[in-house]
CSV table of C-alpha atoms and ligand atoms in Angstrom, one decimal:
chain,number,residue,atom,x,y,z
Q,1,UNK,CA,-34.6,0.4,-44.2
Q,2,UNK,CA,-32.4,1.5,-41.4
Q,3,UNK,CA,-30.3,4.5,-41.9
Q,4,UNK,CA,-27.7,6.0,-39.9
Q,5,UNK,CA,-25.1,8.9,-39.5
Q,6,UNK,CA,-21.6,8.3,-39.1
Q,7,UNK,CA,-18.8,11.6,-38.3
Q,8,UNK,CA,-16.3,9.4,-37.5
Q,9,UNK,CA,-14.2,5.7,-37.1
Q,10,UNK,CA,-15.8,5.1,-34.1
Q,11,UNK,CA,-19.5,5.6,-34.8
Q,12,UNK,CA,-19.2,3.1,-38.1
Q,13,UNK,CA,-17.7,0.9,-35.9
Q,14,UNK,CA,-19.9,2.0,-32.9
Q,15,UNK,CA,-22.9,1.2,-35.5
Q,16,UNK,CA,-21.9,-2.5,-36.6
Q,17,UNK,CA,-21.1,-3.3,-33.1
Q,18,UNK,CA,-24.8,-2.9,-32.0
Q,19,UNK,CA,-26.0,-4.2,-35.7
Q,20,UNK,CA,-24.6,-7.6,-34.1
Q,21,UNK,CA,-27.2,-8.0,-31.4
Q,22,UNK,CA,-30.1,-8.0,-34.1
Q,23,UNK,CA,-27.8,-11.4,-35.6
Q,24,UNK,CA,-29.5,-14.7,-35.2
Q,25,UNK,CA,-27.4,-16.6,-37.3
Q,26,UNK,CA,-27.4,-17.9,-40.9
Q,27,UNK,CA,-27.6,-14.4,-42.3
Q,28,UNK,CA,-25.4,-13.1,-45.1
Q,29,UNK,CA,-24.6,-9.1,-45.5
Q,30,UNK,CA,-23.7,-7.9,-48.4
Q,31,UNK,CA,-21.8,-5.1,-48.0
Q,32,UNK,CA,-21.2,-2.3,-50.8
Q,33,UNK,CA,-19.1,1.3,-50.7
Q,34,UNK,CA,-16.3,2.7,-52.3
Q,35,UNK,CA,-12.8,2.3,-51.4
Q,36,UNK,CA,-12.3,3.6,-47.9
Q,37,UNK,CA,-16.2,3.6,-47.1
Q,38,UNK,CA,-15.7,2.1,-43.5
Q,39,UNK,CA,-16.5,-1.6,-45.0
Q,40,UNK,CA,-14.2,-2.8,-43.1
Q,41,UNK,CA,-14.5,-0.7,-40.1
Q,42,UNK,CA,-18.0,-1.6,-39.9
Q,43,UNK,CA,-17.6,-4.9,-39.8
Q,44,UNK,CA,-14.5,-4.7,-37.2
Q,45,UNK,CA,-17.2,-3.5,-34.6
Q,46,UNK,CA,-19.7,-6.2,-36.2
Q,47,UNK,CA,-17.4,-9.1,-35.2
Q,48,UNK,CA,-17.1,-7.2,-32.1
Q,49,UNK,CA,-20.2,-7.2,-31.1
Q,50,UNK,CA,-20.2,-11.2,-32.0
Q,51,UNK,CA,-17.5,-11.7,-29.7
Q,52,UNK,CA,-14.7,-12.5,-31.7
Q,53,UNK,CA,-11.8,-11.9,-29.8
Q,54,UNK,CA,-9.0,-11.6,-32.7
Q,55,UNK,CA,-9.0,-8.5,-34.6
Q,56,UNK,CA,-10.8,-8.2,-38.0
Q,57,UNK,CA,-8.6,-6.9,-41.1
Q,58,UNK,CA,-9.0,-6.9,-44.5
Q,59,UNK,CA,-9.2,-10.5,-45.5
Q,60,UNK,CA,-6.9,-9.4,-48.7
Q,61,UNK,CA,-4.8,-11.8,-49.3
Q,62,UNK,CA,-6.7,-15.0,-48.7
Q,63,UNK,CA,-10.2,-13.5,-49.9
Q,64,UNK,CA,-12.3,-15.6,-46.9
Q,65,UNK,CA,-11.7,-15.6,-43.5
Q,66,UNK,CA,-13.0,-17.0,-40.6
Q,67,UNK,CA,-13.2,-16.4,-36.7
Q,68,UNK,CA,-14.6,-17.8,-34.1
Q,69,UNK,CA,-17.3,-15.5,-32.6
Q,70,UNK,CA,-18.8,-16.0,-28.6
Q,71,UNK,CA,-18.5,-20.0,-27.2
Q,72,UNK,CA,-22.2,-19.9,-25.9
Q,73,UNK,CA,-24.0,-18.3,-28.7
Q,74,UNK,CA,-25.9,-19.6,-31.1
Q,75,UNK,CA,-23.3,-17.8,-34.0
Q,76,UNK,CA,-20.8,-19.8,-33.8
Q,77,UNK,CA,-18.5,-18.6,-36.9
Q,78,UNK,CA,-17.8,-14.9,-38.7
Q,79,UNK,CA,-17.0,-15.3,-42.1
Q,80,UNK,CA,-16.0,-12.3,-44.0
Q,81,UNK,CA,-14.9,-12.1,-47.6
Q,82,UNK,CA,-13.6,-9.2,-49.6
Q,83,UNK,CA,-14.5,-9.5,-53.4
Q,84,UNK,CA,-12.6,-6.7,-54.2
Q,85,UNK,CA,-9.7,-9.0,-56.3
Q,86,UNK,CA,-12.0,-11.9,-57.5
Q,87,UNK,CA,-12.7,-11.9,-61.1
Q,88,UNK,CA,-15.4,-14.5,-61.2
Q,89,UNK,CA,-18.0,-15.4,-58.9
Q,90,UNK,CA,-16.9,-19.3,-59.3
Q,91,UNK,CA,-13.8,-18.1,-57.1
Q,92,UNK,CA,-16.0,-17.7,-54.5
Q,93,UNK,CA,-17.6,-20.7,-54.7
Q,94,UNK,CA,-14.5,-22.9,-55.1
Q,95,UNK,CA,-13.7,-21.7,-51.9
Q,96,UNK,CA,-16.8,-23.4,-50.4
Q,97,UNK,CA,-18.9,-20.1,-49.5
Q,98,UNK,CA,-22.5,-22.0,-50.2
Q,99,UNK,CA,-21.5,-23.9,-47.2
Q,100,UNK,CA,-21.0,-20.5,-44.9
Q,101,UNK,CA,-24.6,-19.4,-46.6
Q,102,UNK,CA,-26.5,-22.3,-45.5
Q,103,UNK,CA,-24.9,-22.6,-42.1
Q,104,UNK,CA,-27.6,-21.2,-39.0
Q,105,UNK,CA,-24.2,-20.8,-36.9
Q,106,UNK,CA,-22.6,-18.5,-39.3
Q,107,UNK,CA,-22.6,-14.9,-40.5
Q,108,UNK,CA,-21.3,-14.2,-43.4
Q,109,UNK,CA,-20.2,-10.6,-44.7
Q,110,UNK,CA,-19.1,-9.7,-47.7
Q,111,UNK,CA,-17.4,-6.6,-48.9
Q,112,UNK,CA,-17.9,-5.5,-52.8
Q,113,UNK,CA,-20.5,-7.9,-53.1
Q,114,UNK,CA,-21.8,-6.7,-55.9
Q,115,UNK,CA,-18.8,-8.1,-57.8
Q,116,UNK,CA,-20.2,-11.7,-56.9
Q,117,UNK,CA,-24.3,-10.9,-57.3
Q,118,UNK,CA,-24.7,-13.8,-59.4
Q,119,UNK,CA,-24.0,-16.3,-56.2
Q,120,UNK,CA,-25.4,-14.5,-53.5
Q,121,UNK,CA,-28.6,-16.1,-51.5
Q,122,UNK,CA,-31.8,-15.0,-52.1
Q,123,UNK,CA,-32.2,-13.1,-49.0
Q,124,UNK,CA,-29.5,-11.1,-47.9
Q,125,UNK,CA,-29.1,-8.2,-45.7
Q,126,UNK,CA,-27.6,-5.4,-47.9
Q,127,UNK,CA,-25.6,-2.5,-46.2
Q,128,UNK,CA,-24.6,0.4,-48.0
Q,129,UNK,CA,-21.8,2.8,-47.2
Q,130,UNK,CA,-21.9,5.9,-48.6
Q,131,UNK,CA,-19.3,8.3,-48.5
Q,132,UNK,CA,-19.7,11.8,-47.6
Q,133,UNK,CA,-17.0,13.3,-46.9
Q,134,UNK,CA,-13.2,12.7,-45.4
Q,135,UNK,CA,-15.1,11.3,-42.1
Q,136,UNK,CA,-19.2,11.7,-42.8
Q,137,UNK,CA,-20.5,8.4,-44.1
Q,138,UNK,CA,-24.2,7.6,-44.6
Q,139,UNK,CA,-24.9,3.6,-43.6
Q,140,UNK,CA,-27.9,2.0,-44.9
Q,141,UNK,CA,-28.9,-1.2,-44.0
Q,142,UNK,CA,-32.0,-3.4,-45.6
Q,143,UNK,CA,-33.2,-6.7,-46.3
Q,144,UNK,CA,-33.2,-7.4,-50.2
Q,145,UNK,CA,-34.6,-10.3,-51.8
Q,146,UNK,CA,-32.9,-11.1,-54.8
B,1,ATP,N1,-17.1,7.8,-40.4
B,1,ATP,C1,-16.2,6.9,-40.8
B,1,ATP,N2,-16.5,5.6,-40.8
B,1,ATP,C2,-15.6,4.7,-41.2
B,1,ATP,N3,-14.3,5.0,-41.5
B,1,ATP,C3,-13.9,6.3,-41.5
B,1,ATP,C4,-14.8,7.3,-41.1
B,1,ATP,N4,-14.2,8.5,-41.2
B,1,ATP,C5,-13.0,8.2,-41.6
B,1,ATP,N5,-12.8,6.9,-41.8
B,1,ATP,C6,-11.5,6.2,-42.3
B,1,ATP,O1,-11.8,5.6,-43.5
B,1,ATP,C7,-11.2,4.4,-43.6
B,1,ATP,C8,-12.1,3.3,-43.8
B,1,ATP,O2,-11.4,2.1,-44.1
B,1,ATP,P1,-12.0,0.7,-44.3
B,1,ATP,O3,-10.9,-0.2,-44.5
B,1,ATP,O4,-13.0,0.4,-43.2
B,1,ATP,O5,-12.8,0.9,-45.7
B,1,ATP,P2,-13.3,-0.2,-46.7
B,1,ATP,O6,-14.7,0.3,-47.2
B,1,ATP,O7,-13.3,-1.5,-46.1
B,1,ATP,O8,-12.3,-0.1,-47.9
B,1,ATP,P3,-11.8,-1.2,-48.9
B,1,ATP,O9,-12.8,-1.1,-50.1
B,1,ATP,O10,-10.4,-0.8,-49.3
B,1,ATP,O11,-11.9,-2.5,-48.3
B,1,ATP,C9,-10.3,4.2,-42.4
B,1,ATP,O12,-9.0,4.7,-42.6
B,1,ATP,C10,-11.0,5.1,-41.4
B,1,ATP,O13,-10.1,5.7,-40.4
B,2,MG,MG1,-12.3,-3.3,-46.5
């Protein structure tokens, strides 16, 4: 397990921005943390760091988003998904998101994934945000296999 410091915005986002270089493709994060963690933030500098080029918000509204990350890499596509409204994790899969799992080109990232456990992969990467404080977070990042 990897664990890091963050005081601030910057170092959360400082922190998934290099997270991306250790990014192959095909792997899915599962990302869990309380309201306001830095879920978000994180994965701002993640996508980043994967060269997308339009800026990563809160997928809210359409619950999966996807952007194209750097032409001549071997990722291809960022998916991220925020759980936070779904009720079921058949939601999630009517929206095709087995496809984005199985796919070597893609990263995948989920915030509140633990509201859709029952569909994740096997293997994921699981980051944990913990909040400290109004700007000290605690980021935790391991393999888990489920
Ligand atoms: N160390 C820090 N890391 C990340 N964000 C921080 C930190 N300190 C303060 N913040 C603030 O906390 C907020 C984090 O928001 P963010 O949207 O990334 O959280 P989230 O975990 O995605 O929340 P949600 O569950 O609503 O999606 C931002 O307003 C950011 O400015
Ligand atoms: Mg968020």
């Amino acid at each position: 397990m990897n664990k890091f410091q963050s005081k601030n915005e910057r170092e959360t986002f400082a922190c998934g921005e290099s997270f991306a270089q250790k990014l192959t493709g095909g792997e899915v994060l599962a990302l869990v943390g309380d309201l306001g963690a830095g879920k978000t933030k994180f994965l701002q500098g993640l996508a980043k760091g994967l060269g997308v080029k339009h800026k990563v918000n809160s997928p809210t509204f359409n619950i999966l988003k996807t952007y194209q990350a750097k032409k001549d890499s071997q990722i291809k596509t960022f998916c991220h998904i925020d759980a936070y409204r779904l009720s079921s994790d058949k939601d999630l899969i009517a929206l095709g998101v087995e496809e984005y799992f199985q796919d070597k080109n893609t990263v995948t990232a989920i915030e509140w994934a633990e509201k859709v456990r029952g569909i994740l992969p096997k293997k994921v990467i699981m980051i944990e945000i913990e909040y400290l404080d109004k700007e000290n977070r605690i980021i935790k990042i391991k393999k888990v296999y489920n």
